[in-house]
């Protein structure tokens, strides 16, 4: 009986370790996608080694008590490139701070998968395209700042976006709004 109990405990431990490793690898893959997507002139991502199982040891990455990535703080580092869709896989992320870099391209709609996200700061970049409507579903979002980019289209006004002031969106010369429900089509205009 003691051998059976010991065997059972060992199996549970191995499965738990495998699941934790899989989670860490998935998060590490998402973070490494960002490292591959951007030029890093200041070398702030040098510690992001994909061979390490645990991205919690990487600089600018903070993890919670369960070793899940909860904060990504890469502001003011002159990063050049796009925000990869893979960041939407960081399910425990509470804070995504990529402000004051030289990021280009669209805001990935996959960020709407970050149901725990409270702080999304993408201001002071060169982001283009529309604000993904899927982001309005982020019920935990407290702070949104996409100001000082080159976003276009209209500003969403429903869901969590109903509580954000115009300062969250200012200095986007091609951005119109706020959107009036039923009066302005989301796809109106030549926004790309």
mmCIF file of C-alpha atoms in Angstrom, residues 46-168:
data_model
loop_
_atom_site.group_PDB
_atom_site.id
_atom_site.type_symbol
_atom_site.label_atom_id
_atom_site.label_comp_id
_atom_site.label_asym_id
_atom_site.label_seq_id
_atom_site.Cartn_x
_atom_site.Cartn_y
_atom_site.Cartn_z
ATOM 1 C CA UNK A 46 19.159 39.755 -24.468
ATOM 2 C CA UNK A 47 18.141 37.749 -21.381
ATOM 3 C CA UNK A 48 15.171 36.295 -23.297
ATOM 4 C CA UNK A 49 16.654 32.885 -23.955
ATOM 5 C CA UNK A 50 14.169 30.449 -25.502
ATOM 6 C CA UNK A 51 16.135 27.473 -24.135
ATOM 7 C CA UNK A 52 15.236 28.475 -20.574
ATOM 8 C CA UNK A 53 12.018 26.811 -19.477
ATOM 9 C CA UNK A 54 10.994 29.669 -17.203
ATOM 10 C CA UNK A 55 10.520 33.147 -18.747
ATOM 11 C CA UNK A 56 10.092 34.481 -15.205
ATOM 12 C CA UNK A 57 13.885 34.846 -15.087
ATOM 13 C CA UNK A 58 13.902 37.205 -18.087
ATOM 14 C CA UNK A 59 14.358 40.960 -17.614
ATOM 15 C CA UNK A 60 11.216 43.131 -17.935
ATOM 16 C CA UNK A 61 8.985 40.096 -17.238
ATOM 17 C CA UNK A 62 7.154 39.720 -13.924
ATOM 18 C CA UNK A 63 5.370 36.535 -12.905
ATOM 19 C CA UNK A 64 2.692 35.737 -10.346
ATOM 20 C CA UNK A 65 2.950 33.172 -7.516
ATOM 21 C CA UNK A 66 2.137 30.373 -9.995
ATOM 22 C CA UNK A 67 5.003 31.385 -12.323
ATOM 23 C CA UNK A 68 2.682 32.757 -14.983
ATOM 24 C CA UNK A 69 3.666 35.927 -16.790
ATOM 25 C CA UNK A 70 1.621 38.751 -15.250
ATOM 26 C CA UNK A 71 3.470 41.895 -16.369
ATOM 27 C CA UNK A 72 5.450 42.805 -19.451
ATOM 28 C CA UNK A 73 7.183 46.161 -19.044
ATOM 29 C CA UNK A 74 9.173 47.149 -22.125
ATOM 30 C CA UNK A 75 8.543 50.872 -22.261
ATOM 31 C CA UNK A 76 11.028 53.484 -23.509
ATOM 32 C CA UNK A 77 13.478 51.039 -25.098
ATOM 33 C CA UNK A 78 13.463 52.170 -28.755
ATOM 34 C CA UNK A 79 12.088 48.803 -29.874
ATOM 35 C CA UNK A 80 11.358 48.813 -33.618
ATOM 36 C CA UNK A 81 8.912 46.388 -35.211
ATOM 37 C CA UNK A 82 5.417 45.069 -34.742
ATOM 38 C CA UNK A 83 3.443 43.693 -31.812
ATOM 39 C CA UNK A 84 3.043 39.952 -32.514
ATOM 40 C CA UNK A 85 -0.303 38.143 -32.316
ATOM 41 C CA UNK A 86 1.327 35.583 -29.980
ATOM 42 C CA UNK A 87 1.161 38.020 -27.055
ATOM 43 C CA UNK A 88 -2.538 37.140 -26.906
ATOM 44 C CA UNK A 89 -1.423 33.790 -25.471
ATOM 45 C CA UNK A 90 -0.217 35.325 -22.195
ATOM 46 C CA UNK A 91 -3.480 34.471 -20.412
ATOM 47 C CA UNK A 92 -2.402 35.710 -16.954
ATOM 48 C CA UNK A 93 -1.113 39.063 -18.183
ATOM 49 C CA UNK A 94 -2.334 41.983 -16.048
ATOM 50 C CA UNK A 95 -0.151 44.748 -17.470
ATOM 51 C CA UNK A 96 1.202 45.232 -20.995
ATOM 52 C CA UNK A 97 3.447 48.291 -21.161
ATOM 53 C CA UNK A 98 4.999 48.870 -24.590
ATOM 54 C CA UNK A 99 4.715 52.652 -24.618
ATOM 55 C CA UNK A 100 7.307 55.097 -26.009
ATOM 56 C CA UNK A 101 9.016 52.775 -28.466
ATOM 57 C CA UNK A 102 8.996 52.751 -32.275
ATOM 58 C CA UNK A 103 6.455 49.973 -32.760
ATOM 59 C CA UNK A 104 4.609 49.888 -36.077
ATOM 60 C CA UNK A 105 1.754 47.980 -37.642
ATOM 61 C CA UNK A 106 -1.653 47.197 -36.178
ATOM 62 C CA UNK A 107 -2.726 46.475 -32.628
ATOM 63 C CA UNK A 108 -3.255 42.690 -32.657
ATOM 64 C CA UNK A 109 -6.858 41.635 -32.100
ATOM 65 C CA UNK A 110 -5.471 38.629 -30.191
ATOM 66 C CA UNK A 111 -4.886 40.953 -27.218
ATOM 67 C CA UNK A 112 -8.625 40.533 -26.618
ATOM 68 C CA UNK A 113 -7.778 37.041 -25.275
ATOM 69 C CA UNK A 114 -6.085 38.651 -22.258
ATOM 70 C CA UNK A 115 -9.135 38.499 -19.980
ATOM 71 C CA UNK A 116 -7.099 39.485 -16.880
ATOM 72 C CA UNK A 117 -5.555 42.554 -18.524
ATOM 73 C CA UNK A 118 -5.969 45.726 -16.441
ATOM 74 C CA UNK A 119 -3.356 48.028 -18.015
ATOM 75 C CA UNK A 120 -2.752 48.361 -21.758
ATOM 76 C CA UNK A 121 -0.315 51.123 -22.638
ATOM 77 C CA UNK A 122 0.725 51.339 -26.284
ATOM 78 C CA UNK A 123 1.039 55.130 -26.481
ATOM 79 C CA UNK A 124 3.942 56.943 -28.105
ATOM 80 C CA UNK A 125 4.590 54.488 -30.917
ATOM 81 C CA UNK A 126 3.838 54.477 -34.652
ATOM 82 C CA UNK A 127 0.967 51.987 -34.598
ATOM 83 C CA UNK A 128 -1.445 52.097 -37.542
ATOM 84 C CA UNK A 129 -4.806 50.644 -38.475
ATOM 85 C CA UNK A 130 -8.030 50.413 -36.544
ATOM 86 C CA UNK A 131 -8.498 49.818 -32.846
ATOM 87 C CA UNK A 132 -9.651 46.169 -32.750
ATOM 88 C CA UNK A 133 -13.300 46.060 -31.658
ATOM 89 C CA UNK A 134 -12.586 42.813 -29.831
ATOM 90 C CA UNK A 135 -10.705 44.825 -27.179
ATOM 91 C CA UNK A 136 -14.008 46.264 -25.933
ATOM 92 C CA UNK A 137 -14.675 42.824 -24.387
ATOM 93 C CA UNK A 138 -11.788 43.165 -21.918
ATOM 94 C CA UNK A 139 -13.894 43.490 -18.776
ATOM 95 C CA UNK A 140 -10.926 43.937 -16.402
ATOM 96 C CA UNK A 141 -9.302 46.765 -18.370
ATOM 97 C CA UNK A 142 -8.846 49.834 -16.140
ATOM 98 C CA UNK A 143 -6.246 51.853 -18.082
ATOM 99 C CA UNK A 144 -6.018 52.121 -21.865
ATOM 100 C CA UNK A 145 -3.610 54.468 -23.606
ATOM 101 C CA UNK A 146 -3.180 54.339 -27.386
ATOM 102 C CA UNK A 147 -2.481 58.066 -27.739
ATOM 103 C CA UNK A 148 0.300 59.443 -29.935
ATOM 104 C CA UNK A 149 0.184 56.850 -32.697
ATOM 105 C CA UNK A 150 -1.203 56.877 -36.247
ATOM 106 C CA UNK A 151 -4.392 54.904 -35.641
ATOM 107 C CA UNK A 152 -7.375 55.466 -37.898
ATOM 108 C CA UNK A 153 -11.085 54.718 -38.049
ATOM 109 C CA UNK A 154 -13.429 55.484 -35.201
ATOM 110 C CA UNK A 155 -13.089 55.251 -31.425
ATOM 111 C CA UNK A 156 -15.236 52.467 -29.941
ATOM 112 C CA UNK A 157 -17.619 53.624 -27.212
ATOM 113 C CA UNK A 158 -19.139 50.418 -25.890
ATOM 114 C CA UNK A 159 -18.034 47.761 -23.406
ATOM 115 C CA UNK A 160 -15.060 48.751 -21.286
ATOM 116 C CA UNK A 161 -14.261 51.535 -23.767
ATOM 117 C CA UNK A 162 -17.257 53.525 -22.530
ATOM 118 C CA UNK A 163 -15.257 54.540 -19.440
ATOM 119 C CA UNK A 164 -12.102 55.796 -21.184
ATOM 120 C CA UNK A 165 -11.652 59.511 -21.765
ATOM 121 C CA UNK A 166 -10.565 61.100 -25.030
ATOM 122 C CA UNK A 167 -7.028 61.417 -23.605
ATOM 123 C CA UNK A 168 -6.653 57.667 -24.111
#
